[in-house]
Coordinates of C-alpha atoms in Angstrom, one line a residue:
Chain A
M1 CA 4.1 -0.3 -52.2
A2 CA 3.8 0.0 -48.5
Q3 CA 4.4 3.4 -47.0
R4 CA 5.8 4.0 -43.5
T5 CA 3.9 6.6 -41.4
V6 CA 4.5 7.9 -37.9
I7 CA 1.3 8.5 -36.0
P8 CA 1.3 10.1 -32.5
F9 CA -1.1 8.2 -30.2
G10 CA -1.9 10.4 -27.3
P11 CA -1.2 12.3 -25.0
Q12 CA -4.8 13.4 -25.6
H13 CA -6.7 10.5 -27.0
P14 CA -10.4 9.6 -26.5
V15 CA -9.6 6.2 -25.2
L16 CA -6.8 7.1 -22.8
P17 CA -7.8 8.6 -19.6
E18 CA -4.2 9.6 -18.9
P19 CA -1.5 11.3 -20.8
I20 CA 1.1 9.0 -22.4
Q21 CA 2.3 9.5 -26.0
L22 CA 3.2 6.5 -28.2
K23 CA 4.8 7.3 -31.5
L24 CA 3.6 4.5 -33.7
T25 CA 5.6 3.7 -36.9
L26 CA 3.1 2.1 -39.2
K27 CA 3.5 0.1 -42.3
D28 CA 0.1 0.4 -43.9
E29 CA -2.2 -0.6 -41.1
I30 CA 0.4 -2.7 -39.1
V31 CA 2.4 -1.2 -36.2
E32 CA 6.2 -1.7 -36.7
E33 CA 7.5 0.2 -33.8
A34 CA 6.1 2.0 -30.7
L35 CA 8.1 4.7 -28.9
P36 CA 6.7 5.8 -25.5
H37 CA 7.0 9.4 -24.2
I38 CA 6.0 10.3 -20.7
G39 CA 6.5 13.6 -18.8
Y40 CA 3.1 15.3 -19.0
V41 CA 1.9 14.9 -15.4
H42 CA 5.1 15.0 -13.4
R43 CA 4.3 16.6 -10.0
G44 CA 7.5 16.2 -8.0
V45 CA 5.9 14.2 -5.2
E46 CA 9.2 12.5 -4.3
K47 CA 10.9 15.9 -3.8
A48 CA 7.9 17.2 -1.9
A49 CA 8.1 14.2 0.5
E50 CA 11.6 15.3 1.5
R51 CA 10.4 18.7 2.6
M52 CA 7.4 17.5 4.6
D53 CA 7.1 15.9 8.0
Y54 CA 7.1 12.1 7.8
T55 CA 3.6 11.9 9.3
Q56 CA 2.3 14.5 6.8
N57 CA 3.7 12.4 3.9
V58 CA 1.0 9.8 4.4
F59 CA -1.5 12.3 2.9
L60 CA 0.9 13.2 0.2
V61 CA 1.7 9.7 -1.1
E62 CA -2.1 8.9 -1.2
R63 CA -2.4 11.6 -3.8
I64 CA 0.1 9.9 -6.2
C65 CA -2.8 7.8 -7.4
G66 CA -6.5 8.3 -6.8
I67 CA -7.6 4.8 -7.8
C68 CA -5.4 2.9 -5.3
S69 CA -4.8 5.7 -2.8
F70 CA -5.1 3.5 0.2
I71 CA -2.5 1.0 -1.0
H72 CA 0.1 3.8 -1.6
A73 CA -0.5 5.0 2.0
L74 CA -0.2 1.4 3.2
C75 CA 3.1 0.9 1.5
Y76 CA 4.6 4.1 2.9
C77 CA 3.3 3.4 6.5
Q78 CA 4.5 -0.2 6.3
G79 CA 8.0 1.0 5.5
L80 CA 8.1 3.5 8.3
E81 CA 6.7 1.0 10.8
R82 CA 9.6 -1.3 9.9
L83 CA 12.1 1.5 10.5
M84 CA 10.5 2.5 13.8
G85 CA 10.0 -1.0 15.0
L86 CA 6.2 -0.7 15.4
E87 CA 4.0 -3.8 15.6
V88 CA 0.6 -3.0 14.0
P89 CA -2.4 -4.3 15.9
R90 CA -4.1 -7.3 14.2
R91 CA -7.4 -5.5 13.8
A92 CA -5.6 -2.7 12.0
A93 CA -3.9 -5.3 9.8
Y94 CA -7.2 -6.9 8.9
L95 CA -8.9 -3.5 8.3
R96 CA -6.0 -2.7 6.0
V97 CA -6.7 -5.8 4.0
I98 CA -10.4 -5.0 3.8
W99 CA -9.8 -1.5 2.4
S100 CA -7.0 -2.7 0.1
E101 CA -9.2 -5.4 -1.4
L102 CA -12.1 -3.0 -1.8
H103 CA -9.7 -0.7 -3.6
R104 CA -8.6 -3.5 -5.9
L105 CA -12.2 -4.3 -6.6
Q106 CA -13.1 -0.7 -7.5
S107 CA -9.9 -0.3 -9.6
H108 CA -10.6 -3.5 -11.5
H109 CA -14.2 -2.4 -12.0
L110 CA -13.0 1.0 -13.3
W111 CA -10.6 -0.8 -15.6
L112 CA -13.1 -3.3 -16.9
G113 CA -15.4 -0.3 -17.8
L114 CA -12.7 1.6 -19.6
Y115 CA -11.6 -1.5 -21.4
A116 CA -15.1 -2.1 -22.6
D117 CA -15.1 1.5 -23.8
A118 CA -11.9 0.9 -25.6
F119 CA -13.5 -1.5 -28.0
G120 CA -16.6 0.5 -28.2
F121 CA -18.9 -1.4 -25.8
E122 CA -20.5 1.6 -24.1
S123 CA -23.3 -0.2 -22.4
L124 CA -20.9 -2.7 -20.7
F125 CA -18.8 0.3 -19.6
M126 CA -21.9 1.8 -17.9
E127 CA -22.8 -1.6 -16.2
F128 CA -19.4 -1.8 -14.6
W129 CA -19.3 1.8 -13.5
R130 CA -22.8 1.5 -12.0
S131 CA -21.5 -1.4 -9.9
R132 CA -18.4 0.6 -9.0
E133 CA -20.6 3.2 -7.3
M134 CA -21.6 0.7 -4.7
L135 CA -17.9 0.4 -3.7
M136 CA -17.4 4.1 -3.6
D137 CA -20.4 4.3 -1.3
I138 CA -18.8 1.8 1.0
F139 CA -15.6 3.9 1.2
E140 CA -17.7 7.0 1.9
K141 CA -19.5 5.3 4.7
T142 CA -16.5 3.5 6.3
A143 CA -13.7 5.9 5.7
G144 CA -15.3 9.3 5.2
S145 CA -14.4 9.9 1.6
R146 CA -15.0 8.4 -1.8
V147 CA -11.6 8.5 -3.5
I148 CA -8.7 9.6 -1.2
I149 CA -9.9 7.7 1.8
S150 CA -7.1 8.7 4.2
A151 CA -7.7 5.7 6.4
C152 CA -4.1 4.5 6.9
C153 CA -1.8 6.1 9.5
I154 CA 1.7 5.1 10.8
G155 CA 1.0 2.4 13.4
G156 CA -2.4 1.3 12.2
V157 CA -5.5 2.8 10.8
R158 CA -7.3 6.1 11.6
R159 CA -10.8 4.8 12.1
D160 CA -12.5 1.6 12.9
I161 CA -15.4 0.1 10.9
S162 CA -18.4 -0.5 13.1
D163 CA -20.3 -3.9 13.1
Q164 CA -23.2 -2.2 11.5
H165 CA -21.1 -0.9 8.6
L166 CA -19.4 -4.3 8.2
Q167 CA -22.9 -5.9 7.8
E168 CA -23.9 -3.3 5.3
T169 CA -20.6 -3.8 3.4
L170 CA -21.4 -7.6 3.2
E171 CA -24.9 -6.9 1.9
T172 CA -23.6 -4.4 -0.6
L173 CA -21.0 -6.9 -1.8
K174 CA -23.8 -9.5 -2.3
M175 CA -25.5 -7.0 -4.7
L176 CA -22.2 -6.2 -6.3
E177 CA -21.5 -9.8 -7.0
A178 CA -24.8 -10.4 -8.6
A179 CA -24.2 -7.5 -10.9
F180 CA -20.6 -8.5 -11.5
D181 CA -21.7 -12.1 -12.5
K182 CA -23.8 -10.7 -15.3
S183 CA -21.3 -8.1 -16.6
S184 CA -18.3 -10.3 -16.4
E185 CA -20.0 -13.1 -18.3
V186 CA -20.4 -10.6 -21.2
M187 CA -16.8 -9.6 -21.0
L188 CA -15.6 -13.3 -21.1
N189 CA -18.1 -15.0 -23.4
D190 CA -19.4 -12.4 -25.8
Y191 CA -18.5 -13.1 -29.5
T192 CA -17.6 -9.5 -30.4
V193 CA -15.6 -8.9 -27.2
K194 CA -13.6 -12.1 -27.9
K195 CA -13.1 -11.0 -31.5
R196 CA -11.4 -7.9 -30.3
T197 CA -9.3 -9.3 -27.5
V198 CA -8.3 -13.0 -28.1
G199 CA -4.8 -13.3 -29.5
K200 CA -4.2 -9.5 -29.4
G201 CA -1.0 -8.2 -27.9
I202 CA 0.6 -11.5 -26.9
L203 CA 3.3 -11.4 -24.3
P204 CA 5.1 -14.7 -23.7
A205 CA 6.2 -15.7 -20.2
D206 CA 9.9 -15.5 -20.9
K207 CA 9.5 -11.9 -22.4
A208 CA 7.3 -10.9 -19.4
I209 CA 10.1 -11.9 -17.0
L210 CA 12.8 -10.4 -19.1
L211 CA 11.1 -7.1 -19.5
G212 CA 10.1 -6.9 -15.9
A213 CA 6.3 -7.0 -16.2
A214 CA 4.2 -6.7 -13.0
G215 CA 0.8 -7.6 -11.7
P216 CA -2.0 -8.9 -13.9
V217 CA 0.2 -8.4 -17.1
L218 CA 2.8 -10.8 -15.6
R219 CA 0.2 -13.3 -14.3
A220 CA -1.7 -13.4 -17.5
S221 CA 1.5 -14.6 -19.2
G222 CA 1.6 -17.6 -16.8
V223 CA 4.1 -16.3 -14.2
E224 CA 2.9 -17.1 -10.7
Q225 CA 3.9 -14.0 -8.8
D226 CA 1.9 -11.8 -6.4
A227 CA 3.4 -9.5 -3.7
R228 CA 0.6 -10.5 -1.4
Q229 CA 2.4 -13.9 -1.1
T230 CA 5.0 -12.0 1.0
G231 CA 2.4 -11.8 3.8
F232 CA 2.2 -8.1 4.5
A233 CA -0.7 -6.7 6.6
A234 CA -2.9 -9.7 7.4
Y235 CA -2.1 -11.6 4.2
D236 CA 0.1 -13.9 6.3
E237 CA -3.1 -15.4 7.8
L238 CA -5.5 -14.8 4.8
R239 CA -3.5 -16.8 2.3
V240 CA -3.7 -15.6 -1.3
E241 CA -3.1 -17.9 -4.3
P242 CA -2.0 -15.9 -7.4
V243 CA -4.5 -15.9 -10.3
V244 CA -2.7 -17.2 -13.3
E245 CA -3.6 -17.4 -17.0
T246 CA -1.3 -18.7 -19.7
A247 CA -2.4 -17.2 -23.0
G248 CA -0.7 -13.8 -22.4
D249 CA -3.1 -11.9 -24.6
C250 CA -5.6 -9.1 -23.9
Y251 CA -8.3 -11.6 -23.2
A252 CA -6.1 -13.4 -20.6
R253 CA -5.4 -10.0 -18.9
A254 CA -9.1 -9.3 -18.6
K255 CA -9.7 -12.8 -17.3
V256 CA -7.0 -12.4 -14.6
R257 CA -8.6 -9.2 -13.4
I258 CA -12.1 -10.7 -13.4
R259 CA -10.9 -13.7 -11.4
E260 CA -9.0 -11.3 -9.1
C261 CA -12.3 -9.5 -8.4
R262 CA -13.8 -12.7 -7.2
Q263 CA -10.7 -13.4 -5.1
S264 CA -11.0 -9.9 -3.6
L265 CA -14.7 -10.5 -2.8
D266 CA -13.7 -13.7 -1.0
L267 CA -10.8 -12.0 0.8
V268 CA -13.0 -9.2 2.1
R269 CA -15.6 -11.7 3.4
R270 CA -12.9 -13.8 5.1
A271 CA -11.3 -10.7 6.6
I272 CA -14.6 -9.5 8.0
A273 CA -15.4 -12.9 9.4
G274 CA -12.0 -13.2 11.1
L275 CA -11.7 -9.6 12.2
P276 CA -10.0 -9.7 15.6
D277 CA -11.1 -7.4 18.5
T278 CA -7.9 -5.4 19.3
D279 CA -6.8 -1.8 19.2
I280 CA -6.6 -0.1 15.8
A281 CA -3.4 1.8 16.1
V282 CA -0.2 2.1 18.1
R283 CA 1.3 5.5 18.8
P284 CA 4.6 6.0 16.9
K285 CA 7.5 6.9 19.3
G286 CA 10.7 8.5 18.3
R287 CA 11.8 9.3 14.8
P288 CA 12.6 6.9 11.9
N289 CA 16.2 6.1 11.2
G290 CA 17.7 3.8 8.5
R291 CA 16.8 2.6 5.1
T292 CA 14.2 0.1 4.0
I293 CA 12.2 -1.2 1.0
S294 CA 8.5 -1.7 1.3
R295 CA 6.5 -3.9 -1.2
V296 CA 2.8 -4.3 -1.6
E297 CA 0.5 -5.5 -4.3
Q298 CA -1.5 -2.8 -6.1
P299 CA -4.4 -3.6 -8.5
R300 CA -1.9 -3.0 -11.3
G301 CA 1.0 -5.0 -9.8
E302 CA 3.8 -4.7 -7.4
L303 CA 4.4 -1.3 -5.8
L304 CA 7.8 -0.6 -4.2
Y305 CA 8.8 2.2 -1.9
F306 CA 12.4 2.9 -0.9
L307 CA 12.7 5.0 2.3
A308 CA 15.8 6.6 3.7
A309 CA 15.4 8.3 7.1
N310 CA 18.0 10.1 9.1
G311 CA 16.5 10.3 12.6
T312 CA 14.8 13.7 12.0
Q313 CA 11.3 14.6 11.1
K314 CA 12.1 14.7 7.5
L315 CA 13.1 11.8 5.2
D316 CA 16.3 11.9 3.2
R317 CA 14.7 10.2 0.2
L318 CA 11.5 8.6 -0.8
R319 CA 11.6 6.6 -4.0
V320 CA 8.5 5.2 -5.6
R321 CA 8.4 2.5 -8.3
T322 CA 4.9 1.9 -9.6
P323 CA 3.7 -1.1 -11.6
T324 CA 2.7 0.9 -14.7
F325 CA 6.3 2.0 -15.1
A326 CA 7.3 -1.7 -15.1
N327 CA 4.6 -2.4 -17.6
V328 CA 5.6 0.2 -20.2
A329 CA 8.5 -1.9 -21.5
P330 CA 6.3 -5.0 -22.0
L331 CA 3.7 -2.8 -23.8
V332 CA 6.3 -1.6 -26.3
H333 CA 7.0 -5.2 -27.0
M334 CA 3.4 -6.1 -27.4
L335 CA 2.5 -3.5 -30.0
P336 CA 4.7 -4.3 -33.0
G337 CA 2.8 -6.5 -35.4
C338 CA -0.7 -5.5 -34.3
E339 CA -3.2 -3.5 -36.4
V340 CA -3.6 0.2 -35.6
A341 CA -7.2 -0.3 -34.6
D342 CA -6.1 -2.7 -31.8
V343 CA -3.6 -0.2 -30.3
P344 CA -6.2 1.3 -27.8
V345 CA -7.2 -2.1 -26.6
I346 CA -3.6 -3.3 -26.1
V347 CA -2.6 -0.1 -24.4
L348 CA -5.5 -0.3 -22.0
S349 CA -4.9 -4.0 -21.3
I350 CA -1.9 -3.0 -19.1
D351 CA -4.1 -0.7 -17.1
P352 CA -1.9 2.3 -17.5
C353 CA -1.8 4.8 -14.6
I354 CA 0.5 7.5 -15.8
S355 CA -0.1 9.8 -12.7
C356 CA 1.4 6.9 -10.7
T357 CA 4.3 6.4 -13.1
E358 CA 5.4 10.0 -13.2
R359 CA 4.6 10.9 -9.6
Chain B
M1 CA -26.0 -11.7 -23.7
M2 CA -26.7 -8.1 -22.7
L3 CA -30.4 -8.6 -23.6
S4 CA -31.6 -9.3 -20.1
S5 CA -29.8 -6.2 -18.8
V6 CA -31.3 -4.1 -21.6
I7 CA -34.8 -5.3 -20.8
R8 CA -34.2 -4.8 -17.1
N9 CA -32.9 -1.3 -17.6
L10 CA -35.9 -0.3 -19.8
F11 CA -38.2 -0.9 -16.9
S12 CA -36.1 0.2 -13.9
K13 CA -35.4 3.7 -12.5
P14 CA -32.2 5.5 -13.5
A15 CA -29.2 4.8 -11.2
T16 CA -28.6 8.5 -10.9
R17 CA -30.6 11.1 -8.9
P18 CA -32.4 14.1 -10.3
F19 CA -30.0 16.4 -8.4
P20 CA -31.8 19.6 -7.4
V21 CA -35.0 17.6 -6.6
A22 CA -33.3 14.7 -4.7
V23 CA -30.3 16.0 -2.8
R24 CA -28.1 13.3 -1.4
T25 CA -26.7 13.7 2.1
A26 CA -23.3 12.3 3.0
P27 CA -23.1 9.7 5.7
D28 CA -22.0 10.4 9.3
G29 CA -18.2 10.7 9.6
Y30 CA -17.9 12.2 6.1
R31 CA -14.9 14.5 5.8
G32 CA -16.3 17.8 4.4
A33 CA -15.6 21.5 5.0
V34 CA -13.4 22.4 8.1
E35 CA -15.0 24.6 10.7
F36 CA -13.3 26.2 13.7
E37 CA -15.0 27.2 17.0
E38 CA -13.1 30.3 17.9
D39 CA -14.7 30.6 21.3
V40 CA -13.0 27.4 22.4
C41 CA -9.7 27.7 20.5
I42 CA -6.6 28.5 22.5
Y43 CA -4.5 29.1 19.4
C44 CA -1.9 26.5 20.4
G45 CA -1.0 25.8 16.7
A46 CA -1.3 22.0 16.9
C47 CA -3.6 21.9 13.9
A48 CA -1.2 24.1 11.9
T49 CA 1.8 21.8 12.7
R50 CA -0.1 18.7 11.5
C51 CA -1.7 20.2 8.4
P52 CA -0.1 18.5 5.3
A53 CA -1.3 21.2 3.0
N54 CA -0.1 24.3 5.0
A55 CA -3.7 25.5 5.0
I56 CA -3.6 26.8 8.6
C57 CA -1.4 29.5 10.0
V58 CA -1.6 30.3 13.7
D59 CA -0.1 33.3 15.4
R60 CA 0.1 32.3 19.1
V61 CA 1.0 35.8 20.3
A62 CA -1.6 37.7 18.5
K63 CA -4.1 34.9 19.1
S64 CA -5.3 34.6 15.5
L65 CA -5.7 31.8 13.1
D66 CA -5.7 32.1 9.3
F67 CA -7.4 29.3 7.3
D68 CA -7.1 28.9 3.6
P69 CA -10.0 26.7 2.4
F70 CA -8.5 26.6 -1.1
K71 CA -5.4 24.8 0.2
C72 CA -7.3 22.5 2.5
V73 CA -7.4 18.8 1.4
Q74 CA -10.0 17.8 4.1
C75 CA -7.8 15.0 5.5
G76 CA -8.9 15.6 9.1
A77 CA -5.4 15.8 10.5
C78 CA -6.3 19.1 12.2
A79 CA -9.4 17.7 13.9
E80 CA -7.3 14.7 15.2
A81 CA -4.6 17.0 16.5
C82 CA -6.9 19.5 18.3
K83 CA -6.9 18.9 22.1
K84 CA -9.8 21.2 22.6
G85 CA -12.0 19.7 20.0
C86 CA -12.6 23.0 18.3
V87 CA -11.8 21.9 14.8
Q88 CA -14.5 19.8 13.2
L89 CA -15.2 18.5 9.7
Q90 CA -18.7 19.2 8.6
I91 CA -20.7 16.6 6.6
D92 CA -21.4 19.3 4.0
Y93 CA -18.9 20.0 1.3
Q94 CA -16.8 23.2 0.9
H95 CA -19.1 25.8 -0.6
P96 CA -17.9 27.9 -3.5
V97 CA -17.0 31.6 -3.1
A98 CA -16.6 34.5 -5.5
A99 CA -12.9 35.3 -4.7
H100 CA -9.9 33.4 -3.3
S101 CA -9.3 34.6 0.3
T102 CA -8.3 33.2 3.7
V103 CA -10.6 33.2 6.7
T104 CA -9.2 34.8 9.9
F105 CA -10.4 33.6 13.3
N106 CA -9.3 35.8 16.2
G107 CA -12.2 35.9 18.6
A108 CA -13.2 39.4 17.4
L109 CA -14.5 38.7 14.0
K110 CA -17.9 37.0 14.0
P111 CA -19.3 35.6 10.8
P112 CA -21.7 38.2 9.2
E113 CA -25.3 37.5 10.0
A114 CA -27.6 36.6 7.3
P115 CA -29.6 39.6 6.1

């Protein structure tokens, strides 16, 4: 006789780096229902943004998420630039692409490591995180800090990357790629890894669209959608083709991210090769007025900022919609039917960033 | 599949540094602890206006500046705002102290000399 049990998964769990609770209703070993609870790391960033100067908010929004701090700042600055009618110099747009793609690379490396850890592959976790250190060193050298790089400002970027640093970046990326080739091969072809990921947590394309999935979760289900196609920053010149897989399982989500890493490496190289020689920032004049929506592609999916300004130094409203929030509903759909031992792998396969989600 | 990595790792040095023996220095341009040069400062308050963390408080009349290193997020907005170039970010990190306190700069107080 099968018994139903409710097991709380999280908010403190060895496999989850961030606090989300899933109440799992189990029938023996099989998950029947998952109920998510959030609210453990709410910091009131949106309210704080209404009380600060619009130029100071750049540093505030960067702190929403440490792993893609630059992309948050880029999304905010892009919205304000539209409100203030500022044309960002081309060099700044290219530098924004370089830092964005490096952030995507380091975020995916972080995730691939955590993912390997979720199915108990500690040595693969160490391999990915060792490679990630090279990227952190690039940030430290080019932007002055490892995590919150504070390189973006309204009207452009705060500092230029010298030719010497660009060369060093290219050399580091060469070493990174060699290490990534070895580690990603294990992630994609290893028998035990495939045993834990293939066919787990399947999300069909129609459900992915219906539930509003974003980023690699959406693309792994075969939907061709990437906010970089809208051509923000310098993506209008550096064209990006969305990386698409069709299986919609945990293995496909890992494969999308691995292929995106290669795409990012290619994009950084193309951006460095075509870096124009112009100014790096224009000075903002006047105060922002009006309403706008700014969209960018984060490592986890599409990030959306709604900005309402009133012609003063302070914003009326800043609304942030992060990709993990969009991916929680698909996650709840993926879990029923899986075994309880697969829950950590499936939860991690959406790359949850709860600090982003709760702001 | 991991065998080549395992063999390589057996015969290579660790990726980490033995910290107290090998100290790593941050590269030029690193945003570390904030330092004020009070001889040059005119107490205009530009740094306090730009600081996103409200770590700096300037009294223009009394010509004094209070800096709270515990609030500082080392973004470098103060150094960018300073017309006199008297705010600088050191390459070194913010050193720990025994108690939470602000540092006041008013031209009169000099840092205590090392014994």
